[in-house]
Short mmCIF file of C-alpha atoms and ligand atoms in Angstrom, two decimals:
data_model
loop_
_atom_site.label_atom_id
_atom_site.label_comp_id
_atom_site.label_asym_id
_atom_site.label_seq_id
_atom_site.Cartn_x
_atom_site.Cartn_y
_atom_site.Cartn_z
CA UNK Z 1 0.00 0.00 0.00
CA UNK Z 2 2.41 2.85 -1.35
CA UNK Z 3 -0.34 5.20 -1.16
CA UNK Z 4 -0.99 5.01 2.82
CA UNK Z 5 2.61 4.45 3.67
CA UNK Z 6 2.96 8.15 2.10
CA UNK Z 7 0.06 9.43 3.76
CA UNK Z 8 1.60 7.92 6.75
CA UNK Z 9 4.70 9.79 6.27
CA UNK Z 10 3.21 12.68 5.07
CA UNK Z 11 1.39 13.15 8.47
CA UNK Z 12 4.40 12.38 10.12
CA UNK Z 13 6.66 14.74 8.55
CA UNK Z 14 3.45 17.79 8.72
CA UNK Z 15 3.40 16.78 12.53
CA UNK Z 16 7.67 16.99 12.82
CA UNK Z 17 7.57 20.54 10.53
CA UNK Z 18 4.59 21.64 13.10
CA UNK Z 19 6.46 20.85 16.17
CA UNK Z 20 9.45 22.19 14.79
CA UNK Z 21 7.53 24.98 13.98
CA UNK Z 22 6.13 25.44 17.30
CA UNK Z 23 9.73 24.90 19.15
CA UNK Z 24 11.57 27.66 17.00
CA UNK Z 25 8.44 29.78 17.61
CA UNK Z 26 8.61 29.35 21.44
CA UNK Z 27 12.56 29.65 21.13
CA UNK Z 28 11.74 32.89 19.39
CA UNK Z 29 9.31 33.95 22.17
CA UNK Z 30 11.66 34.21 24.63
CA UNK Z 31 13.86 36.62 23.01
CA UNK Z 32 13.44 39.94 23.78
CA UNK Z 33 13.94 42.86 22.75
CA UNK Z 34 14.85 45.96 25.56
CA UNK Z 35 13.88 49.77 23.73
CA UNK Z 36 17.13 51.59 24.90
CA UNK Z 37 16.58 54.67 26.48
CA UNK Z 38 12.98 54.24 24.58
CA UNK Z 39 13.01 54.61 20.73
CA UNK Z 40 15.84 56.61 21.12
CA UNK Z 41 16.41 56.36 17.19
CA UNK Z 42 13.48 58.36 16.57
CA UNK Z 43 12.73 60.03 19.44
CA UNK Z 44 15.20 62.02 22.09
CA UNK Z 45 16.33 59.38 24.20
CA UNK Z 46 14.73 59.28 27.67
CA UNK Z 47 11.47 61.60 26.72
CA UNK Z 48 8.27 59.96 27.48
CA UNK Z 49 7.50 60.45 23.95
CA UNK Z 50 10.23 57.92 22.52
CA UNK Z 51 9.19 55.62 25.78
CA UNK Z 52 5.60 55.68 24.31
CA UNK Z 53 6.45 55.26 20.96
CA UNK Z 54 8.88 52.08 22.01
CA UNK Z 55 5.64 50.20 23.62
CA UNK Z 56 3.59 50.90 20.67
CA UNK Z 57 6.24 49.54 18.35
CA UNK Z 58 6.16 46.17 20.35
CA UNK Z 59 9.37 46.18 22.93
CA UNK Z 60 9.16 43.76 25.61
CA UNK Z 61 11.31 45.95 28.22
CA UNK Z 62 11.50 49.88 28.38
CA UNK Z 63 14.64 51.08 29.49
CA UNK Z 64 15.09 53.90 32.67
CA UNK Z 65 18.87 55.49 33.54
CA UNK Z 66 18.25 56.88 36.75
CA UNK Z 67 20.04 59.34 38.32
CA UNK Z 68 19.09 61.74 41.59
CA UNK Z 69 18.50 65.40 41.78
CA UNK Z 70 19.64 67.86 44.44
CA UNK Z 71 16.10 67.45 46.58
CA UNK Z 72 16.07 63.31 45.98
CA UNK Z 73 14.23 63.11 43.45
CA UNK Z 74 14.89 60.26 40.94
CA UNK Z 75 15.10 61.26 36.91
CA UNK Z 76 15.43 59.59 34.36
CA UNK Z 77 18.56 60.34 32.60
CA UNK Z 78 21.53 58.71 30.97
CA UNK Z 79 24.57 61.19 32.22
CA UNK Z 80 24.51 62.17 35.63
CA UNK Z 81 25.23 65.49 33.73
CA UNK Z 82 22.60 67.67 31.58
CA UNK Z 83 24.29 69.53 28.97
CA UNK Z 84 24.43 66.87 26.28
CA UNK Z 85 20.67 65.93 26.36
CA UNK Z 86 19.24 69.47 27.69
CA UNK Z 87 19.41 73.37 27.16
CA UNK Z 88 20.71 73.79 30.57
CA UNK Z 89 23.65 75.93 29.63
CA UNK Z 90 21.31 78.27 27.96
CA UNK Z 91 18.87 78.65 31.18
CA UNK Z 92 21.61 78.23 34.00
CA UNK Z 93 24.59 79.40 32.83
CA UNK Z 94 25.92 80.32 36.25
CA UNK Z 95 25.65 76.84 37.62
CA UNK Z 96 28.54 75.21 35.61
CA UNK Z 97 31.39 73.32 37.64
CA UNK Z 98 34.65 73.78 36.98
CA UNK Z 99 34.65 71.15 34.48
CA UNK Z 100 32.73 72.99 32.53
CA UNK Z 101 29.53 70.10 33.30
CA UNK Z 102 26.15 70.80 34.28
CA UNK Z 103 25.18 68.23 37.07
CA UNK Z 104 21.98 67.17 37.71
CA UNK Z 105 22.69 66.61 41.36
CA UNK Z 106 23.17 70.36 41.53
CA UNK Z 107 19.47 70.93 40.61
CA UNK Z 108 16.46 70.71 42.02
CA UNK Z 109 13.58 68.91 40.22
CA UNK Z 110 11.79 71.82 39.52
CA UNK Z 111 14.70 73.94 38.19
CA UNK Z 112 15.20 70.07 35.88
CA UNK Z 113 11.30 70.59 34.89
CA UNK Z 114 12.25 74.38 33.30
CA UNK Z 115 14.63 72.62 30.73
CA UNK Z 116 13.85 71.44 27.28
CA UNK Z 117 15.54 67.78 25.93
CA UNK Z 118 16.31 67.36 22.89
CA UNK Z 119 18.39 64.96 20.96
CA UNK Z 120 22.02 64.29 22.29
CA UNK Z 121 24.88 67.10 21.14
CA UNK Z 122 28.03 68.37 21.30
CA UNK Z 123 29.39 71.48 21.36
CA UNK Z 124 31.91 72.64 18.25
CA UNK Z 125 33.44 75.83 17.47
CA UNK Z 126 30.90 77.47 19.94
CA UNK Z 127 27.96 75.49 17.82
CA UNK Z 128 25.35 72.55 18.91
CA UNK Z 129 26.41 69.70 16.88
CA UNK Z 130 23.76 66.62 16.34
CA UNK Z 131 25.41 63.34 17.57
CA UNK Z 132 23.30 61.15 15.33
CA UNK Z 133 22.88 63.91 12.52
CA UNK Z 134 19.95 61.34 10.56
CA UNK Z 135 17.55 61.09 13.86
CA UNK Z 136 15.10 63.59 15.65
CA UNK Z 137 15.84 66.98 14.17
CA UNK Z 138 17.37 68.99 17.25
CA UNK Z 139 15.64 72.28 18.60
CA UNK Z 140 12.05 70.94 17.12
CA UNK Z 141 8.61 70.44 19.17
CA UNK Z 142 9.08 70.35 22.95
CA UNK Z 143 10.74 67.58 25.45
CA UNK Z 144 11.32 67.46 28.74
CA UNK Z 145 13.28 65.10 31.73
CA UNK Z 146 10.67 62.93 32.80
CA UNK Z 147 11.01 61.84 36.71
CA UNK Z 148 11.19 57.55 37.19
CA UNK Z 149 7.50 57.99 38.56
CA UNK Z 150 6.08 59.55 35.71
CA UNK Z 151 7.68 57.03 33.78
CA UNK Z 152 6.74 54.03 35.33
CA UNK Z 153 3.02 55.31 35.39
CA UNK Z 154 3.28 55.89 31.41
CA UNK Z 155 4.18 52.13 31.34
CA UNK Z 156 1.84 51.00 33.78
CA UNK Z 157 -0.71 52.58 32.31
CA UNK Z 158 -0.43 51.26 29.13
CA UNK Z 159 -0.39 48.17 30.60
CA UNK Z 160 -4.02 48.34 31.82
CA UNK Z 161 -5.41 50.58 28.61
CA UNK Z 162 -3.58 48.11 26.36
CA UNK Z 163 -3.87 44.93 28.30
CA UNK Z 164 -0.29 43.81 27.80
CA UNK Z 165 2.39 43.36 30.41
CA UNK Z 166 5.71 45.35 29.30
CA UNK Z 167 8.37 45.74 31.83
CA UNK Z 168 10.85 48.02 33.28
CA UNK Z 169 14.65 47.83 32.99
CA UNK Z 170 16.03 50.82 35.26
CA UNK Z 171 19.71 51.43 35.48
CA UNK Z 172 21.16 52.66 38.66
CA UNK Z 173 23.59 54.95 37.12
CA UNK Z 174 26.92 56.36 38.95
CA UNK Z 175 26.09 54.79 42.40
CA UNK Z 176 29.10 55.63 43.41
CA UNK Z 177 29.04 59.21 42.40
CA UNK Z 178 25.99 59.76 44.17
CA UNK Z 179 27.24 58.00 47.96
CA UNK Z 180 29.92 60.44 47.92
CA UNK Z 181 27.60 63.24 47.49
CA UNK Z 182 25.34 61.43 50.30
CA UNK Z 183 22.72 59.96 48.25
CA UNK Z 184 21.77 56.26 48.68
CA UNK Z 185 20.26 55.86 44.74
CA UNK Z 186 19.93 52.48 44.83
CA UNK Z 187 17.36 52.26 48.04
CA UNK Z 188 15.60 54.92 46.51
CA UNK Z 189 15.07 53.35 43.34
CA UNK Z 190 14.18 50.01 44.79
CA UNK Z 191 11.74 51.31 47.44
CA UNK Z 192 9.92 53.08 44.49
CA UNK Z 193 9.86 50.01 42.56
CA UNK Z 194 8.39 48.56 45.53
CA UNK Z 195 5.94 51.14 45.72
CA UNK Z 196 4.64 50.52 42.15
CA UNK Z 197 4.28 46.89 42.55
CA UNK Z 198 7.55 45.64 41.47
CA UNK Z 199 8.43 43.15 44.22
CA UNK Z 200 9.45 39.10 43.14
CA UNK Z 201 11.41 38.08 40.49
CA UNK Z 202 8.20 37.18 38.72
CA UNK Z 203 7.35 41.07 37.76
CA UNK Z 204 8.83 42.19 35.02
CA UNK Z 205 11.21 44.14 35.47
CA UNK Z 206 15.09 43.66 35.60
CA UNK Z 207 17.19 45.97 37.89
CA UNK Z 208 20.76 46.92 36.35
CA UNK Z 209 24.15 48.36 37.54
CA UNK Z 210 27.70 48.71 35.63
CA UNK Z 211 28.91 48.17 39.67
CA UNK Z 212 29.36 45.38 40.99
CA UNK Z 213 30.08 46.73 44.33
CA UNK Z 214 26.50 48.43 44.37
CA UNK Z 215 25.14 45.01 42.89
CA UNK Z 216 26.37 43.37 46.38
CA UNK Z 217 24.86 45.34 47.95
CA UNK Z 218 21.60 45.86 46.76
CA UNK Z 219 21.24 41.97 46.41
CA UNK Z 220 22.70 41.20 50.01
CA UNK Z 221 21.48 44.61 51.79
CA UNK Z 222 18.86 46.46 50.06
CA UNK Z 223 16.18 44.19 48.73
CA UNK Z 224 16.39 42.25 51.74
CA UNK Z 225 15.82 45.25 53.98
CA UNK Z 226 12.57 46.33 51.51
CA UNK Z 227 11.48 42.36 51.73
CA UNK Z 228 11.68 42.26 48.19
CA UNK Z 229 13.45 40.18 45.45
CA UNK Z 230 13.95 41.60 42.20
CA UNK Z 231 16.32 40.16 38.60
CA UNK Z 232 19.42 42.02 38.90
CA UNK Z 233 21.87 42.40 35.64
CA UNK Z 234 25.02 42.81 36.01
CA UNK Z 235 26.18 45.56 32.85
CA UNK Z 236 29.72 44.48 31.88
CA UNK Z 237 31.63 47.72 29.60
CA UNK Z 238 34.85 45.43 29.13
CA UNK Z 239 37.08 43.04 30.53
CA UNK Z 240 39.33 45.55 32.46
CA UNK Z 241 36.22 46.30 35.04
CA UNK Z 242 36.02 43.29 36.27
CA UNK Z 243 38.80 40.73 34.69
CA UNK Z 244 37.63 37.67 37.46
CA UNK Z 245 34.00 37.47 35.81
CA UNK Z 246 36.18 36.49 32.61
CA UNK Z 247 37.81 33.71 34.34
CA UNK Z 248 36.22 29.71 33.47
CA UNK Z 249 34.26 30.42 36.96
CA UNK Z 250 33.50 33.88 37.00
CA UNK Z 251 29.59 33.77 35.30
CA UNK Z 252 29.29 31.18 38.06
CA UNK Z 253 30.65 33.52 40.89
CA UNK Z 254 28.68 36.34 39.16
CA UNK Z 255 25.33 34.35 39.48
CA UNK Z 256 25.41 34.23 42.95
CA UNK Z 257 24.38 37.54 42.85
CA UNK Z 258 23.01 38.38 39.23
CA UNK Z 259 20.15 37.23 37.22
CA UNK Z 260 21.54 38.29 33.84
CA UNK Z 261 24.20 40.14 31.88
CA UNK Z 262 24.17 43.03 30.18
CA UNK Z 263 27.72 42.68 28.38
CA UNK Z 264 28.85 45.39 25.35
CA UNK Z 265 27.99 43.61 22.28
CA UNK Z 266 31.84 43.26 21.27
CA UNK Z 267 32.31 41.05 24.17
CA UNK Z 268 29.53 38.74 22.54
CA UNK Z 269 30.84 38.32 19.23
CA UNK Z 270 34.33 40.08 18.73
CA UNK Z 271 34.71 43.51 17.22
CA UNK Z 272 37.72 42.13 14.99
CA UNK Z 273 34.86 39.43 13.62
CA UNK Z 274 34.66 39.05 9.69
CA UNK Z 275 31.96 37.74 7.72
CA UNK Z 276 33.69 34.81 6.46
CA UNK Z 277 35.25 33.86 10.29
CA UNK Z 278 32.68 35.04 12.73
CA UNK Z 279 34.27 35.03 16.48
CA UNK Z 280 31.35 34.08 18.93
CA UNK Z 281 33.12 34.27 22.29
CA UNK Z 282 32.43 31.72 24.98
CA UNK Z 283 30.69 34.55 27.00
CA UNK Z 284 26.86 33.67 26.38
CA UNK Z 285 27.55 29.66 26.75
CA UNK Z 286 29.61 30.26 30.09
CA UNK Z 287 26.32 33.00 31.27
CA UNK Z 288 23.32 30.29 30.39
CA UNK Z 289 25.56 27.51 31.94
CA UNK Z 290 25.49 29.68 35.34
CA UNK Z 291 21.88 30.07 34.63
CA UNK Z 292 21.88 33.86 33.56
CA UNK Z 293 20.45 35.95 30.76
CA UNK Z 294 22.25 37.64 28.22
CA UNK Z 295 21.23 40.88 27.32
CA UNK Z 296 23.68 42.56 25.24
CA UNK Z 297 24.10 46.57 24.41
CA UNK Z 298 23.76 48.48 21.86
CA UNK Z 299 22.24 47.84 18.75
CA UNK Z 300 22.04 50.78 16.26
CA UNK Z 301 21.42 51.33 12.64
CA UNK Z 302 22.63 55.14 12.28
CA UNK Z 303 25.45 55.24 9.73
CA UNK Z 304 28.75 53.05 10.75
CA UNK Z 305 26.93 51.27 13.96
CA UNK Z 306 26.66 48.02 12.43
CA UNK Z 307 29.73 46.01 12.92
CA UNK Z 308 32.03 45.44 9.75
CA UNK Z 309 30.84 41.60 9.97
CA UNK Z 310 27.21 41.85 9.46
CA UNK Z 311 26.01 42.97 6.35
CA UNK Z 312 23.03 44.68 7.30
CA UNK Z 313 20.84 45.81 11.15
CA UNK Z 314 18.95 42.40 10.52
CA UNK Z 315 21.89 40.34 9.95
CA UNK Z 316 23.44 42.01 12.80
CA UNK Z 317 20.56 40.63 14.24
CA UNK Z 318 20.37 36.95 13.13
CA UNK Z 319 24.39 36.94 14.29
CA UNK Z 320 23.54 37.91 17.76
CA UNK Z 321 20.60 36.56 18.45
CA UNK Z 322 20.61 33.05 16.70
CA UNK Z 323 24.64 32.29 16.07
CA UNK Z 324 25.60 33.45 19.67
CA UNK Z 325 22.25 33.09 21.42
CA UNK Z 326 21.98 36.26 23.03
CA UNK Z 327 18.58 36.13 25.29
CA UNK Z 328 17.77 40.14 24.70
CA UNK Z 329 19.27 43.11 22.90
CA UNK Z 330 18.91 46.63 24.02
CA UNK Z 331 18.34 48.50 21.00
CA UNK Z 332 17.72 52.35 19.67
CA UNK Z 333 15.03 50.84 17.50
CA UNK Z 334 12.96 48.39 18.87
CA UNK Z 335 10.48 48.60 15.76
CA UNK Z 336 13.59 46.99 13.73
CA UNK Z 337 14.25 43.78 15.91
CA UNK Z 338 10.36 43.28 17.02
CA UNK Z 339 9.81 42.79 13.34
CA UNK Z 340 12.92 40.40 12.80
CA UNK Z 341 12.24 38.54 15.48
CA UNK Z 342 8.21 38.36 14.52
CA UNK Z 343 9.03 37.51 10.69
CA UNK Z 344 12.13 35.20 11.19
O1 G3P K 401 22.15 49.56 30.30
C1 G3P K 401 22.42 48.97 29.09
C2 G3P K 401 23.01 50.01 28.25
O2 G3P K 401 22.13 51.09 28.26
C3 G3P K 401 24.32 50.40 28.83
O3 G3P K 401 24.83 51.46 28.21
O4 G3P K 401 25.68 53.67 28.59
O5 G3P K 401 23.60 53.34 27.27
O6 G3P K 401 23.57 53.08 29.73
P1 G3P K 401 24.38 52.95 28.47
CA1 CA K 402 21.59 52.05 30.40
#
């Protein structure tokens, strides 16, 4: 009976294509993608405008930097100074440092409220010069430094009017910076995750630090003090921060403390990669084998941020995701790797 043996087969290779199917789908599923700074490629980073526009393009995570103002209050901000992302100079001029810097520590919140953002600049022959000169047109419409509350409220929000469940991914930036100037950061920050509901490792939400040292103590002090437990990610910039986590045992030492990674991209697959002789570092097999995440940074499609060895954002992409089997990227433009990872 040739006929039913190939019906027989025929089922049995539709069921093994609809498994496979389903397994690659469900593989796929728990990638994720992490808006940095929100859809910072269209938007000024950190504005609740490119935050909003990141959850309606489809990110999983929605990135916070956090730093502290002079009255405690926690903003969302990626330098702990203001003059690359703000017109401070313009409205304060007298309130420089000697280094020329504009810190936010030295203003209140409502002096922070008085500034307009705008996209990221430097300053040139006296003139404002664009970093990323193809993104949000500086000096146009009207942004402003949104505090970590309003934020989280944005996303919360949109949780209930939208029904989905997109988390948080706050960075506690500088935590040394702001002891010294008396400011515990990081017990601020969790206490007002606490406050908005952000308590077990089941919410989502991861908690992030370059420091280790603060990492220690915010597992092994802080959280335990607010009766909470909450992922932690440990950001790695290079191998000079912290050479023992790049030792055979040092994810495994790391994970004591750490939920996931948030490694530089380079450290993933090397910077001196070609097409032809991709180098995939052992990095994301030693992290999974400790039982971490991998969330790399940062993945950006302006002109000359895709690495040499990819030949396009998406291939980027594929490279990172599927040949070194990163977990998460944080990119500028969420829209690009929601879509990838939806269509792949
Ligand atoms: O936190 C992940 C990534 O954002 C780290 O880089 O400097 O953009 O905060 P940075
Ligand atoms: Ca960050």
């Amino acid at each position: 009976m040739p006929f039913l043996r190939f019906r027989f087969n025929l089922t049995k290779t539709i069921g093994l294509l609809l498994m496979t199917a389903t397994l690659s789908a469900q593989a796929q599923a728990l990638k994720v993608v992490i808006a940095h700074r929100g859809a910072s490629g269209y938007m000024p980073e950190h504005t609740l405008q490119a935050k909003a526009m990141a959850y309606a393009m489809g990110a999983d995570f929605i990135e916070q930097d956090v730093v502290m103002t002079s009255d405690d209050q926690l903003i969302v901000l990626h330098d702990i100074t203001l003059d690359r992302t703000t017109d401070v100079a313009e409205r304060f001029p007298d309130r420089v440092r000697e280094d020329g810097r504009y810190y936010a520590i030295d203003f209140t919140l409502a002096e922070i409220r008085q500034l307009q953002a705008s996209e990221g600049f430097k300053i040139e022959d006296g003139e404002k010069q664009q970093d990323y000169t193809e993104r949000f047109p500086m000096g146009k419409s009207t942004f402003s430094v949104p505090t970590l509350s309003e934020e989280i409220e944005l996303i919360q929000g949109l949780n209930k009017s939208t029904g989905k469940n997109i988390g948080v991914y706050p960075e506690i930036k500088s935590p040394e910076f702001h002891r010294e100037a008396g400011k515990d950061i990081s017990t601020a920050v969790v206490k007002m995750l606490k406050s908005y509901g952000y308590t077990s490792k089941q919410d989502k939400i991861f908690l992030q630090t370059f420091s280790f040292e603060e990492l220690q103590i915010i597992h092994e002090q802080i959280l335990p003090a607010e009766g909470i437990e909450l992922n932690l990610v440990q950001l790695i910039s290079g191998v000079s921060a912290y050479p023992w986590m790049f030792e055979e045992d040092g994810m495994e030492k790391l994970s004591v403390f750490a939920d996931g990674v948030g490694p530089d991209k380079g450290l993933v697959v090397s910077r001196s990669s070609q097409e032809t002789s991709l180098q995939v570092t052992e990095f994301v097999a030693r992290a999974h084998a400790a039982g971490m995440q991998v969330h790399p940074y940062t993945y950006r499609l302006d002109p000359g941020q895709v690495p040499a060895y990819a030949d396009s954002f998406e291939d980027l992409l594929e490279i990172h995701y599927f040949r070194a089997n990163v977990d998460g990227v944080f990119t500028d433009f969420p829209d690009r790797a929601v879509d990838f990872l939806r269509n792949r």
